[in-house]
PDB file of C-alpha atoms in Angstrom:
ATOM      1  CA  UNK A  18       6.470 -25.651  16.400  1.00 89.00           C
ATOM      2  CA  UNK A  19       3.375 -27.299  17.869  1.00 93.00           C
ATOM      3  CA  UNK A  20       1.787 -29.965  15.637  1.00 94.00           C
ATOM      4  CA  UNK A  21      -1.775 -28.891  14.745  1.00 94.00           C
ATOM      5  CA  UNK A  22      -2.862 -32.554  14.735  1.00 94.00           C
ATOM      6  CA  UNK A  23      -1.435 -34.083  17.937  1.00 95.00           C
ATOM      7  CA  UNK A  24      -0.011 -31.061  19.793  1.00 94.00           C
ATOM      8  CA  UNK A  25       3.541 -32.439  20.006  1.00 95.00           C
ATOM      9  CA  UNK A  26       6.407 -29.932  19.977  1.00 94.00           C
ATOM     10  CA  UNK A  27       8.771 -32.281  18.107  1.00 95.00           C
ATOM     11  CA  UNK A  28       8.958 -31.747  14.351  1.00 96.00           C
ATOM     12  CA  UNK A  29      11.472 -31.581  11.556  1.00 96.00           C
ATOM     13  CA  UNK A  30      11.689 -29.188   8.624  1.00 96.00           C
ATOM     14  CA  UNK A  31      11.362 -31.040   5.321  1.00 96.00           C
ATOM     15  CA  UNK A  32      11.620 -28.070   2.957  1.00 95.00           C
ATOM     16  CA  UNK A  33      12.174 -24.290   3.178  1.00 94.00           C
ATOM     17  CA  UNK A  34      11.358 -21.804   0.440  1.00 91.00           C
ATOM     18  CA  UNK A  35      11.610 -18.046   0.203  1.00 90.00           C
ATOM     19  CA  UNK A  36       8.317 -16.644  -1.049  1.00 82.00           C
ATOM     20  CA  UNK A  37       8.197 -14.594  -4.285  1.00 72.00           C
ATOM     21  CA  UNK A  38       8.368 -11.196  -2.583  1.00 74.00           C
ATOM     22  CA  UNK A  39      11.304 -12.267  -0.383  1.00 79.00           C
ATOM     23  CA  UNK A  40       9.547 -11.173   2.808  1.00 79.00           C
ATOM     24  CA  UNK A  41       8.379 -14.629   3.928  1.00 86.00           C
ATOM     25  CA  UNK A  42       9.825 -18.102   4.275  1.00 92.00           C
ATOM     26  CA  UNK A  43       7.524 -21.074   3.792  1.00 93.00           C
ATOM     27  CA  UNK A  44       8.532 -24.212   5.708  1.00 95.00           C
ATOM     28  CA  UNK A  45       7.068 -27.693   5.222  1.00 96.00           C
ATOM     29  CA  UNK A  46       7.262 -29.573   8.516  1.00 96.00           C
ATOM     30  CA  UNK A  47       6.627 -33.118   9.661  1.00 97.00           C
ATOM     31  CA  UNK A  48       5.680 -34.040  13.214  1.00 96.00           C
ATOM     32  CA  UNK A  49       8.112 -36.676  14.504  1.00 96.00           C
ATOM     33  CA  UNK A  50       5.461 -38.052  16.875  1.00 96.00           C
ATOM     34  CA  UNK A  51       2.505 -38.667  14.521  1.00 96.00           C
ATOM     35  CA  UNK A  52       3.934 -38.052  11.021  1.00 96.00           C
ATOM     36  CA  UNK A  53       1.436 -35.268  10.196  1.00 96.00           C
ATOM     37  CA  UNK A  54       2.783 -32.744   7.670  1.00 96.00           C
ATOM     38  CA  UNK A  55       1.986 -29.054   7.893  1.00 96.00           C
ATOM     39  CA  UNK A  56       3.191 -25.684   6.633  1.00 94.00           C
ATOM     40  CA  UNK A  57       4.458 -22.738   8.634  1.00 93.00           C
ATOM     41  CA  UNK A  58       5.396 -19.242   7.497  1.00 89.00           C
ATOM     42  CA  UNK A  59       8.116 -17.042   8.910  1.00 89.00           C
ATOM     43  CA  UNK A  60       8.374 -13.272   8.422  1.00 82.00           C
ATOM     44  CA  UNK A  61      10.161 -10.312   9.939  1.00 76.00           C
ATOM     45  CA  UNK A  62       8.065  -8.435  12.446  1.00 67.00           C
ATOM     46  CA  UNK A  63       8.489  -4.735  11.837  1.00 71.00           C
ATOM     47  CA  UNK A  64       7.353  -1.682  13.694  1.00 76.00           C
ATOM     48  CA  UNK A  65       4.177  -0.563  11.877  1.00 85.00           C
ATOM     49  CA  UNK A  66       4.187   2.534   9.698  1.00 89.00           C
ATOM     50  CA  UNK A  67       2.243   5.317  11.394  1.00 91.00           C
ATOM     51  CA  UNK A  68       0.357   8.111   9.622  1.00 92.00           C
ATOM     52  CA  UNK A  69       0.375  11.522  11.308  1.00 92.00           C
ATOM     53  CA  UNK A  70      -2.951  13.257  10.676  1.00 91.00           C
ATOM     54  CA  UNK A  71      -3.342  17.016  10.217  1.00 87.00           C
ATOM     55  CA  UNK A  72      -4.557  17.376  13.811  1.00 91.00           C
ATOM     56  CA  UNK A  73      -1.466  15.555  15.133  1.00 89.00           C
ATOM     57  CA  UNK A  74      -3.155  12.217  15.858  1.00 93.00           C
ATOM     58  CA  UNK A  75      -1.271   9.106  14.817  1.00 93.00           C
ATOM     59  CA  UNK A  76      -2.856   5.994  13.406  1.00 93.00           C
ATOM     60  CA  UNK A  77      -1.450   2.834  11.821  1.00 92.00           C
ATOM     61  CA  UNK A  78      -1.022   2.930   8.051  1.00 91.00           C
ATOM     62  CA  UNK A  79      -3.904   1.112   6.367  1.00 91.00           C
ATOM     63  CA  UNK A  80      -3.261  -0.048   2.794  1.00 88.00           C
ATOM     64  CA  UNK A  81      -6.963  -0.850   2.322  1.00 92.00           C
ATOM     65  CA  UNK A  82      -7.935   2.726   3.198  1.00 92.00           C
ATOM     66  CA  UNK A  83      -5.387   4.080   0.723  1.00 91.00           C
ATOM     67  CA  UNK A  84      -6.542   1.620  -1.941  1.00 92.00           C
ATOM     68  CA  UNK A  85     -10.172   2.635  -1.396  1.00 93.00           C
ATOM     69  CA  UNK A  86      -9.355   6.340  -1.873  1.00 91.00           C
ATOM     70  CA  UNK A  87      -7.341   5.705  -5.016  1.00 92.00           C
ATOM     71  CA  UNK A  88     -10.002   3.342  -6.367  1.00 92.00           C
ATOM     72  CA  UNK A  89     -12.600   6.109  -5.960  1.00 91.00           C
ATOM     73  CA  UNK A  90     -10.418   8.461  -7.998  1.00 90.00           C
ATOM     74  CA  UNK A  91      -9.915   5.768 -10.652  1.00 91.00           C
ATOM     75  CA  UNK A  92     -13.599   4.821 -10.795  1.00 90.00           C
ATOM     76  CA  UNK A  93     -14.744   4.245 -14.411  1.00 89.00           C
ATOM     77  CA  UNK A  94     -11.218   4.935 -15.689  1.00 88.00           C
ATOM     78  CA  UNK A  95      -9.310   2.459 -17.908  1.00 88.00           C
ATOM     79  CA  UNK A  96      -7.068   1.176 -15.107  1.00 86.00           C
ATOM     80  CA  UNK A  97      -6.925  -2.543 -14.267  1.00 88.00           C
ATOM     81  CA  UNK A  98      -7.267  -3.962 -10.764  1.00 86.00           C
ATOM     82  CA  UNK A  99      -3.731  -5.313 -10.911  1.00 85.00           C
ATOM     83  CA  UNK A 100      -2.433  -1.856 -11.844  1.00 89.00           C
ATOM     84  CA  UNK A 101      -4.307  -0.405  -8.851  1.00 89.00           C
ATOM     85  CA  UNK A 102      -2.742  -3.013  -6.555  1.00 88.00           C
ATOM     86  CA  UNK A 103       0.731  -2.279  -7.965  1.00 87.00           C
ATOM     87  CA  UNK A 104       0.136   1.450  -7.511  1.00 90.00           C
ATOM     88  CA  UNK A 105      -0.809   0.994  -3.845  1.00 90.00           C
ATOM     89  CA  UNK A 106       2.277  -1.198  -3.288  1.00 88.00           C
ATOM     90  CA  UNK A 107       4.566   1.363  -4.967  1.00 90.00           C
ATOM     91  CA  UNK A 108       3.122   4.190  -2.860  1.00 91.00           C
ATOM     92  CA  UNK A 109       3.477   2.122   0.314  1.00 90.00           C
ATOM     93  CA  UNK A 110       7.118   1.332  -0.524  1.00 89.00           C
ATOM     94  CA  UNK A 111       7.813   5.020  -1.212  1.00 90.00           C
ATOM     95  CA  UNK A 112       6.089   5.976   2.069  1.00 90.00           C
ATOM     96  CA  UNK A 113       8.245   3.537   4.052  1.00 88.00           C
ATOM     97  CA  UNK A 114      11.374   4.930   2.385  1.00 89.00           C
ATOM     98  CA  UNK A 115      10.314   8.499   3.131  1.00 87.00           C
ATOM     99  CA  UNK A 116       9.416   7.667   6.749  1.00 87.00           C
ATOM    100  CA  UNK A 117      12.835   6.030   7.345  1.00 82.00           C
ATOM    101  CA  UNK A 118      13.707   5.139  10.942  1.00 80.00           C
ATOM    102  CA  UNK A 119      10.886   7.172  12.512  1.00 84.00           C
ATOM    103  CA  UNK A 120       8.348   4.907  10.766  1.00 88.00           C
ATOM    104  CA  UNK A 121       6.007   7.937  10.558  1.00 92.00           C
ATOM    105  CA  UNK A 122       4.679   9.807   7.538  1.00 92.00           C
ATOM    106  CA  UNK A 123       2.320  12.778   7.445  1.00 92.00           C
ATOM    107  CA  UNK A 124      -0.934  12.645   5.530  1.00 90.00           C
ATOM    108  CA  UNK A 125       0.433  15.557   3.463  1.00 88.00           C
ATOM    109  CA  UNK A 126       3.459  13.511   2.351  1.00 91.00           C
ATOM    110  CA  UNK A 127       1.338  10.430   1.711  1.00 92.00           C
ATOM    111  CA  UNK A 128      -1.158  12.449  -0.333  1.00 90.00           C
ATOM    112  CA  UNK A 129       1.679  14.024  -2.320  1.00 90.00           C
ATOM    113  CA  UNK A 130       2.997  10.539  -3.177  1.00 93.00           C
ATOM    114  CA  UNK A 131      -0.468   9.519  -4.403  1.00 92.00           C
ATOM    115  CA  UNK A 132      -0.880  12.684  -6.487  1.00 90.00           C
ATOM    116  CA  UNK A 133       2.566  12.256  -8.026  1.00 90.00           C
ATOM    117  CA  UNK A 134       1.770   8.706  -9.179  1.00 92.00           C
ATOM    118  CA  UNK A 135      -1.785   9.537 -10.330  1.00 90.00           C
ATOM    119  CA  UNK A 136      -0.449  12.459 -12.378  1.00 87.00           C
ATOM    120  CA  UNK A 137       1.759   9.968 -14.260  1.00 89.00           C
ATOM    121  CA  UNK A 138      -1.044   7.435 -14.786  1.00 89.00           C
ATOM    122  CA  UNK A 139      -4.352   9.259 -15.262  1.00 86.00           C
ATOM    123  CA  UNK A 140      -4.979  13.020 -15.232  1.00 86.00           C
ATOM    124  CA  UNK A 141      -8.704  12.678 -14.510  1.00 87.00           C
ATOM    125  CA  UNK A 142      -8.001  10.477 -11.479  1.00 88.00           C
ATOM    126  CA  UNK A 143      -5.381  13.009 -10.379  1.00 84.00           C
ATOM    127  CA  UNK A 144      -7.966  15.831 -10.411  1.00 85.00           C
ATOM    128  CA  UNK A 145     -10.538  13.671  -8.615  1.00 85.00           C
ATOM    129  CA  UNK A 146      -8.072  12.789  -5.859  1.00 86.00           C
ATOM    130  CA  UNK A 147      -6.733  16.360  -5.653  1.00 82.00           C
ATOM    131  CA  UNK A 148     -10.234  17.794  -5.289  1.00 78.00           C
ATOM    132  CA  UNK A 149     -10.759  15.770  -2.110  1.00 78.00           C
ATOM    133  CA  UNK A 150      -7.174  15.862  -0.805  1.00 74.00           C
ATOM    134  CA  UNK A 151      -6.510  19.577  -1.363  1.00 73.00           C
ATOM    135  CA  UNK A 152      -9.913  20.797  -0.104  1.00 72.00           C
ATOM    136  CA  UNK A 153     -10.518  23.362  -2.854  1.00 73.00           C
ATOM    137  CA  UNK A 154     -12.368  26.357  -1.446  1.00 75.00           C
ATOM    138  CA  UNK A 155     -13.667  27.703  -4.754  1.00 74.00           C
ATOM    139  CA  UNK A 156     -13.842  27.133  -8.497  1.00 78.00           C
ATOM    140  CA  UNK A 157     -10.742  29.250  -9.173  1.00 79.00           C
ATOM    141  CA  UNK A 158      -8.550  26.913  -7.073  1.00 76.00           C
ATOM    142  CA  UNK A 159      -9.955  23.922  -8.952  1.00 74.00           C
ATOM    143  CA  UNK A 160      -9.359  25.538 -12.370  1.00 81.00           C
ATOM    144  CA  UNK A 161      -5.839  26.526 -11.331  1.00 79.00           C
ATOM    145  CA  UNK A 162      -5.089  22.911 -10.409  1.00 77.00           C
ATOM    146  CA  UNK A 163      -6.433  21.644 -13.752  1.00 80.00           C
ATOM    147  CA  UNK A 164      -4.248  24.167 -15.614  1.00 81.00           C
ATOM    148  CA  UNK A 165      -1.175  23.084 -13.634  1.00 77.00           C
ATOM    149  CA  UNK A 166      -1.374  19.512 -14.965  1.00 75.00           C
ATOM    150  CA  UNK A 167       1.351  18.728 -17.517  1.00 56.00           C
ATOM    151  CA  UNK A 168       0.307  19.683 -21.020  1.00 54.00           C
ATOM    152  CA  UNK A 169      -2.943  21.483 -20.138  1.00 48.00           C
ATOM    153  CA  UNK A 170      -3.265  25.009 -21.403  1.00 45.00           C
ATOM    154  CA  UNK A 171      -0.465  24.708 -23.962  1.00 44.00           C
ATOM    155  CA  UNK A 172      -1.189  25.794 -27.484  1.00 40.00           C
ATOM    156  CA  UNK A 173      -0.088  23.971 -30.614  1.00 39.00           C
ATOM    157  CA  UNK A 174       1.522  26.604 -32.806  1.00 36.00           C
TER     158      UNK A 174
END
């Protein structure tokens, strides 16, 4: 590893630590030429997850784009920022598992994962996301979706 201070390629590792998520290793290094200490990070380089759009185009998965869409659905709802971040991480993990070796997932599958999790967390956010994702053509489709939510339309007898 090149020393950021003097440019020498001779260093020694003083300490190695696995980061909290287990995906990275943090290494404290010391340059043997000048004594400067610095930190390096090591991680596995993976093939990126690709999203297959409805028209067949492929684009790299973008967690920020997914987070933005979910945040819009959760706007003014009693959901914390940390819960939103956890939700995005859970959906990303599920998408990677569903994509398997191909490392590709369709927008339909990704949207279904989002709807599944939103249905568990917040029904209003579910309907907001569904109204954009499912492209309702008329009021009847929208009403049908609202009625399909768990517990809606049941009577207490």
